XYZ file of C-alpha atoms in Angstrom:
496
model
C 90.128 85.072 86.865
C 89.109 88.449 88.299
C 85.522 87.270 88.813
C 86.810 84.042 90.320
C 89.024 85.922 92.769
C 86.140 88.203 93.761
C 83.898 85.185 94.347
C 86.559 83.456 96.456
C 87.199 86.592 98.524
C 83.454 87.061 99.017
C 83.092 83.428 100.045
C 85.813 83.782 102.699
C 84.352 87.037 103.992
C 80.816 85.667 104.153
C 82.048 82.489 105.845
C 83.651 84.530 108.631
C 80.366 86.323 109.328
C 78.269 83.161 108.980
C 80.516 81.125 111.291
C 80.157 83.739 113.998
C 76.377 83.694 113.659
C 76.291 79.902 113.752
C 78.576 79.813 116.793
C 75.861 81.544 118.838
C 73.289 78.793 118.236
C 74.426 76.247 120.820
C 75.027 78.729 123.687
C 71.617 80.329 123.171
C 69.916 76.924 123.025
C 71.733 75.797 126.182
C 70.596 78.945 127.991
C 67.019 78.376 126.830
C 67.151 74.800 128.114
C 68.298 76.092 131.520
C 65.493 78.681 131.573
C 62.832 76.068 130.772
C 63.880 73.804 133.641
C 61.374 73.233 136.426
C 62.845 75.813 138.825
C 63.106 78.893 136.568
C 59.821 78.009 134.837
C 57.804 77.898 138.072
C 56.967 81.647 138.254
C 55.753 81.571 134.659
C 53.568 78.527 135.357
C 52.032 80.240 138.362
C 51.109 83.356 136.391
C 49.836 81.854 133.146
C 46.475 81.239 134.821
C 46.251 84.925 135.782
C 46.906 86.593 132.431
C 45.983 83.692 130.128
C 48.021 82.298 127.237
C 47.424 85.336 125.011
C 48.425 87.745 127.750
C 51.481 85.655 128.617
C 52.617 85.493 124.992
C 52.231 89.212 124.255
C 53.737 90.237 127.599
C 56.821 88.056 127.268
C 57.224 88.894 123.585
C 56.934 92.638 124.221
C 59.369 92.476 127.147
C 61.975 90.500 125.221
C 61.729 92.703 122.131
C 61.877 95.881 124.218
C 64.998 94.640 125.988
C 66.587 93.529 122.718
C 65.896 96.787 120.898
C 66.994 98.919 123.842
C 70.278 97.056 124.243
C 71.054 97.495 120.526
C 70.214 101.193 120.729
C 72.460 101.602 123.777
C 75.298 100.052 121.774
C 74.651 102.266 118.747
C 74.543 105.439 120.848
C 77.774 104.514 122.672
C 79.499 103.817 119.368
C 78.238 107.137 117.989
C 79.510 108.997 121.052
C 82.967 107.461 120.643
C 82.983 108.260 116.916
C 81.915 111.837 117.581
C 84.631 112.203 120.215
C 87.251 111.102 117.680
C 85.937 113.567 115.131
C 85.747 116.386 117.667
C 89.235 115.955 119.093
C 90.859 115.680 115.675
C 92.361 112.306 116.550
C 91.566 111.174 113.037
C 93.672 113.831 111.335
C 92.555 115.248 107.994
C 90.759 112.039 106.966
C 88.719 110.801 109.972
C 86.693 108.233 108.081
C 89.892 106.290 107.300
C 91.088 106.235 110.888
C 91.513 102.704 112.194
C 91.402 103.887 115.784
C 87.998 105.457 115.309
C 86.336 102.320 113.973
C 88.039 99.956 116.404
C 87.082 102.078 119.416
C 83.533 102.742 118.216
C 82.978 99.083 117.341
C 84.234 97.866 120.706
C 82.115 100.437 122.550
C 79.001 99.480 120.601
C 79.424 95.717 120.962
C 80.380 95.791 124.638
C 77.596 98.269 125.383
C 75.024 96.044 123.683
C 76.185 92.945 125.556
C 76.292 94.705 128.932
C 72.874 96.280 128.393
C 71.458 92.906 127.368
C 72.921 91.248 130.448
C 71.497 93.988 132.655
C 68.031 93.703 131.151
C 68.124 89.916 131.404
C 69.023 89.997 135.083
C 66.388 92.655 135.762
C 63.626 90.690 134.005
C 64.612 87.499 135.828
C 64.529 89.283 139.186
C 61.145 90.919 138.512
C 59.527 87.658 137.392
C 60.854 85.677 140.365
C 59.910 88.292 142.964
C 56.763 89.885 141.544
C 55.456 87.554 138.847
C 53.992 88.503 135.496
C 51.978 91.393 136.907
C 55.191 92.935 138.178
C 56.687 92.458 134.728
C 53.653 94.171 133.201
C 54.090 97.172 135.494
C 57.828 97.306 134.829
C 57.269 97.187 131.066
C 54.682 99.967 131.222
C 56.850 102.216 133.390
C 59.922 101.647 131.236
C 57.973 102.406 128.044
C 56.663 105.612 129.594
C 60.144 106.677 130.689
C 61.770 106.081 127.303
C 60.376 109.285 125.783
C 61.905 111.655 128.389
C 65.058 109.536 128.262
C 65.274 110.186 124.527
C 65.088 113.944 125.155
C 67.949 113.668 127.663
C 70.046 111.744 125.153
C 69.276 114.311 122.436
C 70.273 117.178 124.757
C 73.550 115.482 125.687
C 74.267 114.859 122.033
C 73.642 118.519 121.116
C 75.988 119.598 123.897
C 78.709 117.319 122.582
C 78.197 118.641 119.073
C 78.505 122.213 120.337
C 81.890 121.392 121.885
C 82.934 119.792 118.605
C 81.961 122.938 116.691
C 83.864 125.151 119.137
C 86.972 123.019 118.672
C 86.737 123.339 114.912
C 86.261 127.133 115.180
C 89.371 127.422 117.390
C 91.464 125.514 114.853
C 90.156 127.680 112.024
C 91.004 130.827 113.982
C 94.567 129.568 114.479
C 94.968 129.007 110.744
C 93.554 132.471 109.968
C 95.840 134.131 112.543
C 98.920 132.436 111.068
C 97.815 133.484 107.580
C 97.367 137.101 108.718
C 100.859 137.111 110.285
C 102.309 135.789 107.040
C 100.588 138.572 105.078
C 101.996 141.156 107.496
C 105.532 139.827 107.120
C 105.178 139.781 103.334
C 103.998 143.380 103.320
C 106.977 144.441 105.443
C 109.354 142.587 103.128
C 107.912 144.383 100.084
C 108.206 147.781 101.783
C 111.806 147.117 102.803
C 112.728 146.090 99.269
C 111.145 149.203 97.812
C 113.053 151.415 100.268
C 116.290 149.605 99.442
C 115.784 150.089 95.692
C 115.011 153.771 96.102
C 118.178 154.218 98.164
C 120.242 152.290 95.597
C 121.004 149.324 97.864
C 124.051 147.121 97.426
C 124.070 143.796 95.605
C 124.575 141.947 98.880
C 121.434 143.526 100.284
C 119.522 142.475 97.168
C 120.766 138.916 97.586
C 119.593 138.896 101.194
C 116.206 140.207 100.098
C 115.913 137.438 97.517
C 116.701 134.793 100.141
C 114.130 136.277 102.519
C 111.590 136.492 99.704
C 112.145 132.806 98.814
C 111.687 131.849 102.464
C 108.445 133.806 102.655
C 107.258 132.190 99.440
C 107.952 128.747 100.928
C 106.031 129.673 104.079
C 103.179 130.930 101.909
C 102.989 127.606 100.053
C 103.066 125.680 103.336
C 100.325 127.908 104.733
C 98.136 127.353 101.675
C 98.677 123.611 101.975
C 97.768 123.716 105.667
C 94.700 125.784 104.942
C 93.577 123.397 102.195
C 94.059 120.393 104.448
C 92.188 122.105 107.258
C 89.268 122.868 104.948
C 89.231 119.278 103.675
C 89.312 117.978 107.239
C 86.473 120.314 108.158
C 84.367 119.053 105.245
C 85.076 115.414 106.082
C 84.386 115.950 109.761
C 81.178 117.801 109.017
C 80.054 114.986 106.716
C 80.892 112.347 109.310
C 79.243 114.373 112.065
C 76.070 114.873 110.012
C 75.847 111.151 109.291
C 76.439 110.193 112.919
C 73.854 112.773 113.987
C 71.302 111.286 111.605
C 71.994 107.778 112.930
C 71.654 108.885 116.550
C 68.426 110.758 115.790
C 66.857 107.717 114.140
C 67.878 105.321 116.893
C 66.816 107.682 119.672
C 63.388 107.856 118.009
C 63.475 104.078 117.824
C 64.209 103.940 121.555
C 61.427 106.356 122.430
C 58.524 105.197 120.281
C 59.024 101.759 118.741
C 57.998 99.860 121.886
C 54.732 101.736 122.369
C 52.555 99.661 119.943
C 53.508 96.258 121.358
C 53.271 97.549 124.938
C 49.713 98.695 124.262
C 48.873 95.259 122.882
C 50.487 93.531 125.873
C 48.596 95.702 128.367
C 45.304 95.119 126.542
C 45.663 91.329 126.354
C 46.934 91.061 129.937
C 43.902 93.077 131.038
C 41.600 90.694 129.168
C 43.402 87.786 130.818
C 42.921 89.254 134.287
C 39.216 89.660 133.443
C 38.992 85.947 132.675
C 39.154 86.089 128.874
C 42.797 85.082 128.422
C 42.070 82.162 126.107
C 38.633 83.138 124.806
C 37.908 83.642 121.127
C 36.624 87.153 121.854
C 40.027 88.108 123.267
C 41.722 86.792 120.146
C 39.422 88.835 117.902
C 39.951 91.963 120.006
C 43.717 91.454 119.873
C 43.656 91.036 116.104
C 41.541 94.174 115.633
C 43.880 96.187 117.870
C 46.988 95.004 116.007
C 45.464 95.768 112.594
C 44.252 99.214 113.701
C 47.629 100.283 115.136
C 49.501 98.912 112.131
C 47.193 100.765 109.730
C 47.573 104.075 111.578
C 51.365 103.856 111.585
C 51.866 102.507 108.076
C 49.500 105.089 106.546
C 51.377 107.982 108.144
C 52.510 110.641 105.677
C 55.727 111.061 107.710
C 56.720 107.396 107.736
C 59.909 106.740 109.701
C 62.179 103.843 110.561
C 60.850 103.477 114.109
C 57.326 103.017 112.745
C 58.445 100.085 110.600
C 60.287 98.448 113.506
C 57.409 99.171 115.900
C 54.845 97.546 113.607
C 57.080 94.541 113.021
C 57.672 94.116 116.771
C 53.950 94.368 117.484
C 53.137 91.741 114.862
C 55.868 89.470 116.223
C 54.399 89.832 119.733
C 51.027 88.824 118.279
C 52.645 85.772 116.666
C 54.193 84.765 120.013
C 50.753 85.057 121.632
C 49.247 82.866 118.918
C 51.964 80.242 119.372
C 51.393 80.265 123.133
C 47.648 79.801 122.696
C 48.190 77.088 120.101
C 50.495 75.165 122.455
C 47.753 75.041 125.088
C 45.217 73.909 122.511
C 47.579 71.145 121.431
C 47.628 69.885 125.020
C 43.819 69.793 124.992
C 43.819 67.928 121.690
C 46.325 65.399 123.044
C 44.117 64.860 126.118
C 41.073 64.329 123.895
C 42.894 61.651 121.905
C 43.935 59.908 125.120
C 40.350 59.985 126.338
C 39.146 58.425 123.102
C 41.759 55.706 123.556
C 40.326 54.884 126.979
C 42.961 56.701 129.050
C 40.885 59.344 130.783
C 42.539 62.307 132.522
C 41.337 64.685 135.200
C 40.596 68.321 134.533
C 43.489 69.342 136.782
C 46.017 67.254 134.875
C 44.797 68.605 131.538
C 44.935 72.170 132.846
C 48.450 71.634 134.198
C 49.603 70.250 130.867
C 48.065 73.247 129.064
C 49.852 75.684 131.338
C 53.159 73.822 130.944
C 52.958 73.710 127.153
C 51.922 77.365 126.952
C 54.779 78.453 129.218
C 57.367 76.421 127.335
C 56.202 77.754 123.995
C 56.114 81.336 125.280
C 59.703 81.130 126.503
C 60.997 79.401 123.386
C 59.235 81.775 121.001
C 60.307 84.794 123.058
C 63.992 83.873 122.942
C 63.764 83.191 119.210
C 62.071 86.495 118.338
C 64.512 88.408 120.576
C 67.355 86.730 118.690
C 65.765 87.742 115.387
C 65.349 91.317 116.609
C 68.984 91.594 117.694
C 70.174 90.048 114.447
C 68.005 92.305 112.285
C 68.945 95.560 114.007
C 72.608 94.550 114.064
C 72.452 93.762 110.352
C 70.907 97.189 109.692
C 73.847 98.841 111.480
C 76.426 96.692 109.692
C 74.879 97.270 106.282
C 74.775 101.034 106.785
C 78.411 101.129 107.933
C 79.597 99.062 104.983
C 77.769 101.309 102.509
C 78.415 104.720 103.946
C 81.546 104.863 106.096
C 84.002 102.047 106.711
C 84.767 99.280 104.238
C 82.842 96.027 103.984
C 85.906 93.920 104.782
C 86.819 95.951 107.859
C 83.298 95.929 109.316
C 82.670 92.249 108.582
C 85.969 90.983 109.967
C 86.057 93.428 112.883
C 82.504 92.713 114.038
C 83.062 88.957 113.764
C 86.236 89.201 115.870
C 84.526 91.344 118.520
C 81.544 88.967 118.638
C 83.903 86.024 119.132
C 85.664 87.758 122.034
C 82.322 88.666 123.624
C 81.062 85.098 123.267
C 84.138 83.773 125.048
C 83.753 86.389 127.803
C 80.075 85.540 128.325
C 80.857 81.839 128.631
C 83.531 82.587 131.243
C 81.238 84.902 133.232
C 78.133 82.700 132.882
C 78.043 81.584 136.577
C 78.033 85.208 137.758
C 75.425 86.362 135.233
C 72.735 83.768 135.949
C 70.273 82.452 133.385
C 68.653 85.808 132.615
C 71.898 87.757 132.452
C 73.543 85.115 130.290
C 70.580 85.067 127.909
C 70.657 88.857 127.561
C 74.410 88.969 127.056
C 74.250 86.204 124.438
C 71.582 88.145 122.583
C 74.003 91.083 122.600
C 76.597 88.793 121.025
C 74.000 87.883 118.389
C 73.628 91.610 117.680
C 77.393 91.946 117.166
C 77.346 88.912 114.871
C 74.441 90.578 113.044
C 76.641 93.603 112.331
C 79.145 91.285 110.650
C 76.439 89.462 108.672
C 74.805 92.749 107.668
C 78.091 94.139 106.377
C 78.709 90.959 104.370
C 75.212 91.015 102.869
C 74.992 94.781 102.331
C 74.458 96.419 98.991
C 77.306 98.105 97.140
C 78.278 101.613 98.320
C 76.700 104.539 96.499
C 78.340 105.224 93.160
C 80.112 101.868 92.973
C 79.121 99.037 90.604
C 77.671 95.805 91.963
C 80.066 92.851 91.852
C 77.792 89.894 91.225
C 80.523 87.249 91.712
C 81.492 88.862 95.010
C 77.851 89.143 96.091
C 77.144 85.506 95.268
C 80.306 84.431 97.082
C 79.401 86.402 100.220
C 75.840 85.051 100.345
C 77.064 81.487 99.827
C 79.755 81.976 102.465
C 77.298 83.306 105.063
C 74.890 80.407 104.484
C 77.618 77.742 104.524
C 79.420 79.217 107.532
C 76.231 79.617 109.574
C 75.093 76.054 108.862
C 78.494 74.518 109.520
C 79.266 76.406 112.734
C 75.631 76.142 113.846
C 75.732 72.332 113.599
C 73.156 72.357 110.810
C 70.325 74.036 112.719
C 68.750 74.531 109.324
C 65.336 75.745 110.524
C 66.629 78.409 112.907
C 69.335 79.639 110.570
C 67.039 79.432 107.561
C 64.623 81.803 109.291
C 67.302 84.176 110.550
C 69.254 84.749 107.346
C 66.373 86.251 105.287
C 65.712 88.690 108.146
C 69.398 89.628 108.240
C 69.446 90.083 104.452
C 66.383 92.359 104.444
C 67.638 94.537 107.311
C 71.123 94.717 105.797
C 69.582 96.383 102.724
C 67.490 98.838 104.772
C 68.923 102.319 105.278
C 67.862 103.401 108.804
C 68.997 106.955 108.064
């Protein structure tokens, strides 16, 4: 019965996370349909001839992944700042990791920050593409990638300043405890001296009784002081542990912000340059792109100081390459369809075939870009949720809390959709996917360190996530079937 109860509880928990993930399918698909309409697609159609299908695919893939990763990192840093503020101010008491206020506030800050950053990036990308085309997007991506490194130094400096204030607050509290302890020692010493003087002078019994009462009171104060000192030391240890873990998380994600987008930006710039030179769909450009991707991946993966941002950077670069290949393949499919029509006696002009190629390439680039951005948000969110469930808060709290926050954000995005526009809505919805990924990652995470694995509970959670995602996602089996393995892998990765 115990195993059965664990399986049932895991099934319910996994279903909550899976339902939230599945609930994002229809809104994201509706936004994609709006973005691929004739009006919003026109700037992309006009520029595909300039940079070529390979350049279009890598540029759009790199832009979407950069925006997705940056919005997740903004959310993580905001959540870490809120958590550090709770630890620094002592709002958590002697056991900060069990404070409900800390996790609620940090979770809300992270989820809302991710959604707002995603909406901002979506609106910015939409504005750049409509006003300046793909070349403007290429410049914007390059400038933003170059600025992320100094931005990471600014974030690190602000974080160190906040930590210094936290340390000063802890020192002040310790000094208060030490001052009270010193005063207690002084009073005890005076009491002992007075008793010795009274004994030497042959004091009365009433005076002895008063001394005993005073001595008992001092003893009680001494016990209370020792208890306070012990609790203060325990709080200091817990706060230092929490602060060290938060610092490690911030360091890793700031590195991710600064460096992970560099490989795919280099690939996007190279392929866009080949496209501008007239080799956007040539076999030589494809070979050069493949060689560049393999070379960068080899240099990063063979590094002796391998870090989390290197793994994410290589994966993002390879995904951008896949988007470029899908974009090129879509144009080739249009050519193949035209060839079949010609063989059937329905000849077409070169202009009509070229227009169909550009349309198919643009549609595929947009569709693949939205899908890979969704995967990126889900994976990074799952990494955060898995780490929280293993190291800090409980699995139930993170799973249920993240699912509830994602549901509230989804409702808010749907209400604000007219004001956000297509790009802003797409970015905000991807932020909601990141919040749902936190819930899924917590449900699929490994057992905390030092605790045994509950196989019935694990099986129940996995089954619940799959069933909930398929049911709430209206049986989008292909999309969900590709997303869940990514979420599972990232949920088991320790970014710290």
